[in-house]
Amino acid sequence: MEFRRKTLPTLQGHKDSVNLVSFSPDGQIVASASDDGTAKLWRLNGTEIRTLKGHSSNVYGVSFSPDGKIIATASNDQTVKLWKLDGTEIKTLEEHKGLVRHLNFSPDGKIIATASADKTVKLWNLEGKAIATLSGHNAEVNRVSFSPNGQTIATASSDRIIKLWQRDGTLIMTLIGHQSDVMSVSFSPNGKFLLSAGGDRLVLLWDVSDLSLKGLQANGCKQVYDYLKSNLNASYNFCD
C-alpha cells in the first residue's frame, strides 16, 4: 500500500521538547505536552487556542476525557492537573512520590489512571480522590492503558514487566517477555490483544484471552515507544 504525503500545518509554539500529543474525542483539537512546563491546545489548522500553565516542571503526559470536557496533564513535578477546555485549572492530584510519566482516562470517563516513577499507578475519581494504588512493579511505570471495556488495566515498567489489573486494583497477571524497559502498552480496539514495546527493540503481541505470547517482532527496530494503532489482519512485521 502506498501512502501519499499531504502537507499539513506544523504546530509551533513550545520552547522545549514536545513529549506527547493527543486528539480530543471529536478530533477537532490537539493537546501537546512539553518539557517547557506547559500543555497547549491547538486547532487542526495550526492555530494555538491556549496554553495551560500551572506545572512547575516538564509536562510528560496529556489526555482528554472521553466526553472531551476535561484535560489531564502529568508532570515531572509529581502532580497531575485537571483542566477545563477554557484553561481553568480544576484540580491538582498530589499523592505520587515521583514524576508522573503517563495517564489515561477510563473509557467511561469516571477514573483517571496515572503512571509514576514511584513504581506505582494510582486510580483517581474526577473529584481528585485517589481510590486505589497499583503496587508491584520494581521500577518506574512508563505507561498505563485501559481495555476497551474499561475493566482491565495494563501497566508497562522499566522493570521489564507488564502487569494486568482489575479495575478495583487487584493484580490479575504478570507478563514476562521483554529484556529491557517496557516503554508502551496498548490494547487492540476489540480488546482481544495487547501490544507492548520495549527498549529491547521488540514489539510483543499478547493474546489477552489466554495471556499467551502471540508473536514478537524484532526486524531491526530501534527503540519503539508507541505503536498506537494496529491492523490485526496485516503482517506482524510492524518494524521493517
PDB file of C-alpha atoms in Angstrom:
ATOM      1  CA  MET A   1       0.000   0.000   0.000  1.00  0.00           C
ATOM      2  CA  GLU A   2       1.329   3.416  -0.952  1.00  0.00           C
ATOM      3  CA  PHE A   3       0.772   6.441   1.251  1.00  0.00           C
ATOM      4  CA  ARG A   4       0.978   9.918  -0.228  1.00  0.00           C
ATOM      5  CA  ARG A   5       2.333  12.668   1.942  1.00  0.00           C
ATOM      6  CA  LYS A   6      -0.021  15.590   2.426  1.00  0.00           C
ATOM      7  CA  THR A   7       1.343  18.818   3.813  1.00  0.00           C
ATOM      8  CA  LEU A   8      -0.461  19.842   6.995  1.00  0.00           C
ATOM      9  CA  PRO A   9       0.159  22.733   9.379  1.00  0.00           C
ATOM     10  CA  THR A  10       3.060  22.491  11.815  1.00  0.00           C
ATOM     11  CA  LEU A  11       2.159  23.268  15.409  1.00  0.00           C
ATOM     12  CA  GLN A  12       4.857  25.631  16.613  1.00  0.00           C
ATOM     13  CA  GLY A  13       4.971  27.438  19.924  1.00  0.00           C
ATOM     14  CA  HIS A  14       6.594  25.253  22.563  1.00  0.00           C
ATOM     15  CA  LYS A  15      10.002  26.330  23.844  1.00  0.00           C
ATOM     16  CA  ASP A  16      11.347  22.838  24.541  1.00  0.00           C
ATOM     17  CA  SER A  17      10.836  19.210  23.523  1.00  0.00           C
ATOM     18  CA  VAL A  18       7.278  18.001  22.980  1.00  0.00           C
ATOM     19  CA  ASN A  19       6.739  14.708  24.813  1.00  0.00           C
ATOM     20  CA  LEU A  20       3.218  13.675  23.878  1.00  0.00           C
ATOM     21  CA  VAL A  21       0.253  14.764  21.771  1.00  0.00           C
ATOM     22  CA  SER A  22      -3.388  13.761  21.993  1.00  0.00           C
ATOM     23  CA  PHE A  23      -6.534  14.345  19.929  1.00  0.00           C
ATOM     24  CA  SER A  24      -9.798  15.398  21.507  1.00  0.00           C
ATOM     25  CA  PRO A  25     -12.565  12.775  21.105  1.00  0.00           C
ATOM     26  CA  ASP A  26     -14.191  14.772  18.295  1.00  0.00           C
ATOM     27  CA  GLY A  27     -10.848  15.095  16.503  1.00  0.00           C
ATOM     28  CA  GLN A  28     -11.007  18.885  16.333  1.00  0.00           C
ATOM     29  CA  ILE A  29      -8.419  19.823  18.979  1.00  0.00           C
ATOM     30  CA  VAL A  30      -4.854  18.661  19.575  1.00  0.00           C
ATOM     31  CA  ALA A  31      -3.235  18.845  23.006  1.00  0.00           C
ATOM     32  CA  SER A  32       0.554  18.800  23.382  1.00  0.00           C
ATOM     33  CA  ALA A  33       2.725  18.251  26.463  1.00  0.00           C
ATOM     34  CA  SER A  34       6.188  19.771  26.642  1.00  0.00           C
ATOM     35  CA  ASP A  35       9.396  19.986  28.632  1.00  0.00           C
ATOM     36  CA  ASP A  36       8.783  23.748  28.747  1.00  0.00           C
ATOM     37  CA  GLY A  37       6.362  23.043  31.610  1.00  0.00           C
ATOM     38  CA  THR A  38       3.180  23.702  29.657  1.00  0.00           C
ATOM     39  CA  ALA A  39       0.494  21.956  27.664  1.00  0.00           C
ATOM     40  CA  LYS A  40      -1.006  23.661  24.639  1.00  0.00           C
ATOM     41  CA  LEU A  41      -4.302  23.290  22.800  1.00  0.00           C
ATOM     42  CA  TRP A  42      -4.371  23.687  19.021  1.00  0.00           C
ATOM     43  CA  ARG A  43      -6.836  23.763  16.163  1.00  0.00           C
ATOM     44  CA  LEU A  44      -6.103  21.485  13.231  1.00  0.00           C
ATOM     45  CA  ASN A  45      -5.172  24.480  11.084  1.00  0.00           C
ATOM     46  CA  GLY A  46      -2.203  25.085  13.392  1.00  0.00           C
ATOM     47  CA  THR A  47      -3.729  27.930  15.389  1.00  0.00           C
ATOM     48  CA  GLU A  48      -2.855  27.878  19.076  1.00  0.00           C
ATOM     49  CA  ILE A  49      -6.009  28.059  21.202  1.00  0.00           C
ATOM     50  CA  ARG A  50      -4.423  28.470  24.619  1.00  0.00           C
ATOM     51  CA  THR A  51      -1.578  27.439  26.909  1.00  0.00           C
ATOM     52  CA  LEU A  52      -2.179  25.512  30.121  1.00  0.00           C
ATOM     53  CA  LYS A  53       0.246  26.890  32.705  1.00  0.00           C
ATOM     54  CA  GLY A  54       0.483  25.620  36.255  1.00  0.00           C
ATOM     55  CA  HIS A  55       3.084  22.866  36.446  1.00  0.00           C
ATOM     56  CA  SER A  56       6.487  23.764  37.854  1.00  0.00           C
ATOM     57  CA  SER A  57       8.437  21.336  35.652  1.00  0.00           C
ATOM     58  CA  ASN A  58       8.305  19.210  32.482  1.00  0.00           C
ATOM     59  CA  VAL A  59       4.892  18.014  31.321  1.00  0.00           C
ATOM     60  CA  TYR A  60       5.116  14.406  30.115  1.00  0.00           C
ATOM     61  CA  GLY A  61       1.524  13.350  29.559  1.00  0.00           C
ATOM     62  CA  VAL A  62      -1.750  14.834  28.346  1.00  0.00           C
ATOM     63  CA  SER A  63      -5.130  13.206  27.807  1.00  0.00           C
ATOM     64  CA  PHE A  64      -8.726  14.215  27.094  1.00  0.00           C
ATOM     65  CA  SER A  65     -11.667  12.760  28.983  1.00  0.00           C
ATOM     66  CA  PRO A  66     -13.971  10.666  26.746  1.00  0.00           C
ATOM     67  CA  ASP A  67     -16.553  13.467  26.656  1.00  0.00           C
ATOM     68  CA  GLY A  68     -13.845  15.971  25.710  1.00  0.00           C
ATOM     69  CA  LYS A  69     -14.664  18.344  28.561  1.00  0.00           C
ATOM     70  CA  ILE A  70     -11.615  17.724  30.774  1.00  0.00           C
ATOM     71  CA  ILE A  71      -7.896  17.658  30.020  1.00  0.00           C
ATOM     72  CA  ALA A  72      -5.453  15.909  32.347  1.00  0.00           C
ATOM     73  CA  THR A  73      -1.722  16.644  32.404  1.00  0.00           C
ATOM     74  CA  ALA A  74       1.098  14.666  34.052  1.00  0.00           C
ATOM     75  CA  SER A  75       4.331  16.287  35.158  1.00  0.00           C
ATOM     76  CA  ASN A  76       7.843  15.911  36.464  1.00  0.00           C
ATOM     77  CA  ASP A  77       6.657  17.987  39.457  1.00  0.00           C
ATOM     78  CA  GLN A  78       4.958  14.786  40.750  1.00  0.00           C
ATOM     79  CA  THR A  79       1.443  16.106  40.152  1.00  0.00           C
ATOM     80  CA  VAL A  80      -1.457  15.654  37.777  1.00  0.00           C
ATOM     81  CA  LYS A  81      -3.658  18.608  36.928  1.00  0.00           C
ATOM     82  CA  LEU A  82      -7.207  18.629  35.582  1.00  0.00           C
ATOM     83  CA  TRP A  83      -8.299  21.486  33.334  1.00  0.00           C
ATOM     84  CA  LYS A  84     -11.401  22.754  31.595  1.00  0.00           C
ATOM     85  CA  LEU A  85     -11.175  23.460  27.869  1.00  0.00           C
ATOM     86  CA  ASP A  86     -11.171  27.184  28.618  1.00  0.00           C
ATOM     87  CA  GLY A  87      -7.887  26.726  30.517  1.00  0.00           C
ATOM     88  CA  THR A  88      -9.331  26.874  34.025  1.00  0.00           C
ATOM     89  CA  GLU A  89      -7.483  24.587  36.436  1.00  0.00           C
ATOM     90  CA  ILE A  90      -9.963  22.287  38.198  1.00  0.00           C
ATOM     91  CA  LYS A  91      -7.886  20.068  40.484  1.00  0.00           C
ATOM     92  CA  THR A  92      -4.327  19.101  41.337  1.00  0.00           C
ATOM     93  CA  LEU A  93      -3.691  15.439  42.215  1.00  0.00           C
ATOM     94  CA  GLU A  94      -0.698  15.236  44.546  1.00  0.00           C
ATOM     95  CA  GLU A  95      -0.160  11.791  46.098  1.00  0.00           C
ATOM     96  CA  HIS A  96       2.625  10.457  43.865  1.00  0.00           C
ATOM     97  CA  LYS A  97       6.174  10.435  45.279  1.00  0.00           C
ATOM     98  CA  GLY A  98       7.918  10.641  41.916  1.00  0.00           C
ATOM     99  CA  LEU A  99       7.453  12.196  38.494  1.00  0.00           C
ATOM    100  CA  VAL A 100       4.235  11.253  36.707  1.00  0.00           C
ATOM    101  CA  ARG A 101       5.105   9.824  33.298  1.00  0.00           C
ATOM    102  CA  HIS A 102       1.733   8.999  31.760  1.00  0.00           C
ATOM    103  CA  LEU A 103      -2.001   8.992  32.357  1.00  0.00           C
ATOM    104  CA  ASN A 104      -5.253   7.793  30.826  1.00  0.00           C
ATOM    105  CA  PHE A 105      -8.972   8.125  31.398  1.00  0.00           C
ATOM    106  CA  SER A 106     -11.124   5.017  31.661  1.00  0.00           C
ATOM    107  CA  PRO A 107     -13.494   4.603  28.683  1.00  0.00           C
ATOM    108  CA  ASP A 108     -16.470   5.645  30.833  1.00  0.00           C
ATOM    109  CA  GLY A 109     -14.576   8.743  31.982  1.00  0.00           C
ATOM    110  CA  LYS A 110     -15.031   8.013  35.675  1.00  0.00           C
ATOM    111  CA  ILE A 111     -11.437   7.062  36.538  1.00  0.00           C
ATOM    112  CA  ILE A 112      -8.018   8.526  35.761  1.00  0.00           C
ATOM    113  CA  ALA A 113      -5.015   6.186  35.907  1.00  0.00           C
ATOM    114  CA  THR A 114      -1.578   7.758  36.445  1.00  0.00           C
ATOM    115  CA  ALA A 115       1.809   6.058  35.991  1.00  0.00           C
ATOM    116  CA  SER A 116       4.756   7.265  38.048  1.00  0.00           C
ATOM    117  CA  ALA A 117       8.462   6.918  38.708  1.00  0.00           C
ATOM    118  CA  ASP A 118       7.486   5.998  42.279  1.00  0.00           C
ATOM    119  CA  LYS A 119       6.821   2.479  40.853  1.00  0.00           C
ATOM    120  CA  THR A 120       3.037   2.749  41.236  1.00  0.00           C
ATOM    121  CA  VAL A 121      -0.080   3.501  39.269  1.00  0.00           C
ATOM    122  CA  LYS A 122      -2.817   5.393  41.058  1.00  0.00           C
ATOM    123  CA  LEU A 123      -6.505   5.423  40.210  1.00  0.00           C
ATOM    124  CA  TRP A 124      -8.422   8.642  40.874  1.00  0.00           C
ATOM    125  CA  ASN A 125     -12.016   9.736  40.637  1.00  0.00           C
ATOM    126  CA  LEU A 126     -12.910  13.037  38.982  1.00  0.00           C
ATOM    127  CA  GLU A 127     -13.137  14.717  42.383  1.00  0.00           C
ATOM    128  CA  GLY A 128      -9.381  14.202  42.704  1.00  0.00           C
ATOM    129  CA  LYS A 129      -9.500  11.435  45.318  1.00  0.00           C
ATOM    130  CA  ALA A 130      -7.078   8.514  44.993  1.00  0.00           C
ATOM    131  CA  ILE A 131      -9.262   5.391  45.126  1.00  0.00           C
ATOM    132  CA  ALA A 132      -6.604   2.708  44.556  1.00  0.00           C
ATOM    133  CA  THR A 133      -2.839   2.276  44.266  1.00  0.00           C
ATOM    134  CA  LEU A 134      -1.472  -0.447  41.986  1.00  0.00           C
ATOM    135  CA  SER A 135       1.783  -1.573  43.613  1.00  0.00           C
ATOM    136  CA  GLY A 136       4.025  -4.386  42.423  1.00  0.00           C
ATOM    137  CA  HIS A 137       6.468  -3.000  39.886  1.00  0.00           C
ATOM    138  CA  ASN A 138      10.117  -2.674  40.885  1.00  0.00           C
ATOM    139  CA  ALA A 139      10.942   0.335  38.715  1.00  0.00           C
ATOM    140  CA  GLU A 140       9.367   3.362  37.062  1.00  0.00           C
ATOM    141  CA  VAL A 141       5.988   2.761  35.426  1.00  0.00           C
ATOM    142  CA  ASN A 142       6.106   4.223  31.926  1.00  0.00           C
ATOM    143  CA  ARG A 143       2.628   3.624  30.509  1.00  0.00           C
ATOM    144  CA  VAL A 144      -0.874   2.741  31.624  1.00  0.00           C
ATOM    145  CA  SER A 145      -3.740   1.637  29.389  1.00  0.00           C
ATOM    146  CA  PHE A 146      -7.379   0.618  29.866  1.00  0.00           C
ATOM    147  CA  SER A 147      -9.001  -2.193  27.911  1.00  0.00           C
ATOM    148  CA  PRO A 148     -11.852  -1.029  25.644  1.00  0.00           C
ATOM    149  CA  ASN A 149     -14.466  -2.215  28.164  1.00  0.00           C
ATOM    150  CA  GLY A 150     -12.610  -0.428  30.963  1.00  0.00           C
ATOM    151  CA  GLN A 151     -12.402  -3.484  33.200  1.00  0.00           C
ATOM    152  CA  THR A 152      -8.704  -4.328  32.752  1.00  0.00           C
ATOM    153  CA  ILE A 153      -5.697  -2.047  33.212  1.00  0.00           C
ATOM    154  CA  ALA A 154      -2.281  -2.778  31.699  1.00  0.00           C
ATOM    155  CA  THR A 155       0.916  -1.227  33.063  1.00  0.00           C
ATOM    156  CA  ALA A 156       4.374  -1.133  31.455  1.00  0.00           C
ATOM    157  CA  SER A 157       7.502  -0.641  33.542  1.00  0.00           C
ATOM    158  CA  SER A 158      11.256  -0.236  33.378  1.00  0.00           C
ATOM    159  CA  ASP A 159      11.449  -3.451  35.424  1.00  0.00           C
ATOM    160  CA  ARG A 160      10.887  -5.237  32.031  1.00  0.00           C
ATOM    161  CA  ILE A 161       7.456  -6.403  33.128  1.00  0.00           C
ATOM    162  CA  ILE A 162       3.827  -5.822  32.128  1.00  0.00           C
ATOM    163  CA  LYS A 163       1.094  -6.277  34.680  1.00  0.00           C
ATOM    164  CA  LEU A 164      -2.642  -6.669  34.186  1.00  0.00           C
ATOM    165  CA  TRP A 165      -5.006  -5.445  36.899  1.00  0.00           C
ATOM    166  CA  GLN A 166      -8.686  -5.406  37.612  1.00  0.00           C
ATOM    167  CA  ARG A 167     -10.346  -2.019  37.826  1.00  0.00           C
ATOM    168  CA  ASP A 168     -10.508  -2.334  41.626  1.00  0.00           C
ATOM    169  CA  GLY A 169      -6.708  -2.643  41.771  1.00  0.00           C
ATOM    170  CA  THR A 170      -6.462  -6.438  42.081  1.00  0.00           C
ATOM    171  CA  LEU A 171      -3.484  -7.921  40.219  1.00  0.00           C
ATOM    172  CA  ILE A 172      -4.539 -10.408  37.540  1.00  0.00           C
ATOM    173  CA  MET A 173      -1.300 -11.463  35.875  1.00  0.00           C
ATOM    174  CA  THR A 174       2.349 -10.556  35.322  1.00  0.00           C
ATOM    175  CA  LEU A 175       3.600 -10.833  31.731  1.00  0.00           C
ATOM    176  CA  ILE A 176       7.314 -11.506  31.234  1.00  0.00           C
ATOM    177  CA  GLY A 177       8.912 -11.383  27.792  1.00  0.00           C
ATOM    178  CA  HIS A 178      10.878  -8.174  27.341  1.00  0.00           C
ATOM    179  CA  GLN A 179      14.607  -7.993  28.021  1.00  0.00           C
ATOM    180  CA  SER A 180      14.678  -4.252  28.701  1.00  0.00           C
ATOM    181  CA  ASP A 181      12.432  -1.396  29.852  1.00  0.00           C
ATOM    182  CA  VAL A 182       8.850  -1.739  28.644  1.00  0.00           C
ATOM    183  CA  MET A 183       8.030   1.689  27.247  1.00  0.00           C
ATOM    184  CA  SER A 184       4.490   1.313  25.923  1.00  0.00           C
ATOM    185  CA  VAL A 185       1.434  -0.904  26.187  1.00  0.00           C
ATOM    186  CA  SER A 186      -1.871  -0.698  24.326  1.00  0.00           C
ATOM    187  CA  PHE A 187      -4.983  -2.839  23.853  1.00  0.00           C
ATOM    188  CA  SER A 188      -6.358  -3.575  20.393  1.00  0.00           C
ATOM    189  CA  PRO A 189      -9.727  -1.924  19.638  1.00  0.00           C
ATOM    190  CA  ASN A 190     -11.522  -5.254  20.095  1.00  0.00           C
ATOM    191  CA  GLY A 191      -9.797  -5.876  23.432  1.00  0.00           C
ATOM    192  CA  LYS A 192      -8.527  -9.316  22.420  1.00  0.00           C
ATOM    193  CA  PHE A 193      -4.865  -8.417  22.062  1.00  0.00           C
ATOM    194  CA  LEU A 194      -2.267  -6.398  23.912  1.00  0.00           C
ATOM    195  CA  LEU A 195       0.765  -4.775  22.293  1.00  0.00           C
ATOM    196  CA  SER A 196       3.890  -3.952  24.275  1.00  0.00           C
ATOM    197  CA  ALA A 197       7.006  -2.135  23.089  1.00  0.00           C
ATOM    198  CA  GLY A 198      10.393  -2.002  24.746  1.00  0.00           C
ATOM    199  CA  GLY A 199      13.938  -0.758  24.776  1.00  0.00           C
ATOM    200  CA  ASP A 200      14.970  -4.257  23.645  1.00  0.00           C
ATOM    201  CA  ARG A 201      13.775  -3.331  20.122  1.00  0.00           C
ATOM    202  CA  LEU A 202      10.821  -5.701  20.428  1.00  0.00           C
ATOM    203  CA  VAL A 203       7.103  -5.296  19.931  1.00  0.00           C
ATOM    204  CA  LEU A 204       5.293  -8.187  21.620  1.00  0.00           C
ATOM    205  CA  LEU A 205       1.719  -9.117  20.759  1.00  0.00           C
ATOM    206  CA  TRP A 206      -0.164 -10.896  23.540  1.00  0.00           C
ATOM    207  CA  ASP A 207      -3.423 -12.811  23.236  1.00  0.00           C
ATOM    208  CA  VAL A 208      -5.297 -11.486  26.261  1.00  0.00           C
ATOM    209  CA  SER A 209      -7.857 -14.285  26.165  1.00  0.00           C
ATOM    210  CA  ASP A 210      -5.279 -16.835  27.331  1.00  0.00           C
ATOM    211  CA  LEU A 211      -2.362 -14.469  28.119  1.00  0.00           C
ATOM    212  CA  SER A 212      -0.010 -16.303  25.759  1.00  0.00           C
ATOM    213  CA  LEU A 213       2.692 -14.575  23.777  1.00  0.00           C
ATOM    214  CA  LYS A 214       1.154 -14.310  20.316  1.00  0.00           C
ATOM    215  CA  GLY A 215       4.233 -13.190  18.495  1.00  0.00           C
ATOM    216  CA  LEU A 216       7.211 -10.913  18.627  1.00  0.00           C
ATOM    217  CA  GLN A 217       8.686  -8.571  16.088  1.00  0.00           C
ATOM    218  CA  ALA A 218      12.338  -7.590  16.119  1.00  0.00           C
ATOM    219  CA  ASN A 219      13.019  -6.775  12.468  1.00  0.00           C
ATOM    220  CA  GLY A 220      15.788  -4.278  13.049  1.00  0.00           C
ATOM    221  CA  CYS A 221      13.627  -1.865  15.064  1.00  0.00           C
ATOM    222  CA  LYS A 222      15.279   0.738  17.189  1.00  0.00           C
ATOM    223  CA  GLN A 223      13.605   1.567  20.499  1.00  0.00           C
ATOM    224  CA  VAL A 224       9.844   1.527  19.975  1.00  0.00           C
ATOM    225  CA  TYR A 225       7.992   3.817  22.356  1.00  0.00           C
ATOM    226  CA  ASP A 226       4.478   3.791  20.932  1.00  0.00           C
ATOM    227  CA  TYR A 227       2.671   1.653  18.430  1.00  0.00           C
ATOM    228  CA  LEU A 228      -0.742   3.205  18.897  1.00  0.00           C
ATOM    229  CA  LYS A 229      -2.700   1.656  16.055  1.00  0.00           C
ATOM    230  CA  SER A 230      -2.617  -1.917  14.819  1.00  0.00           C
ATOM    231  CA  ASN A 231      -4.216  -3.781  11.949  1.00  0.00           C
ATOM    232  CA  LEU A 232      -4.584  -7.327  13.181  1.00  0.00           C
ATOM    233  CA  ASN A 233      -5.267  -8.620   9.666  1.00  0.00           C
ATOM    234  CA  ALA A 234      -1.916  -7.378   8.440  1.00  0.00           C
ATOM    235  CA  SER A 235       1.564  -8.842   8.686  1.00  0.00           C
ATOM    236  CA  TYR A 236       3.173  -8.981  12.123  1.00  0.00           C
ATOM    237  CA  ASN A 237       6.182  -7.174  10.647  1.00  0.00           C
ATOM    238  CA  PHE A 238       5.494  -3.847  12.301  1.00  0.00           C
ATOM    239  CA  CYS A 239       9.083  -2.647  12.011  1.00  0.00           C
ATOM    240  CA  ASP A 240      10.806  -3.311   8.702  1.00  0.00           C
TER     241      ASP A 240
END
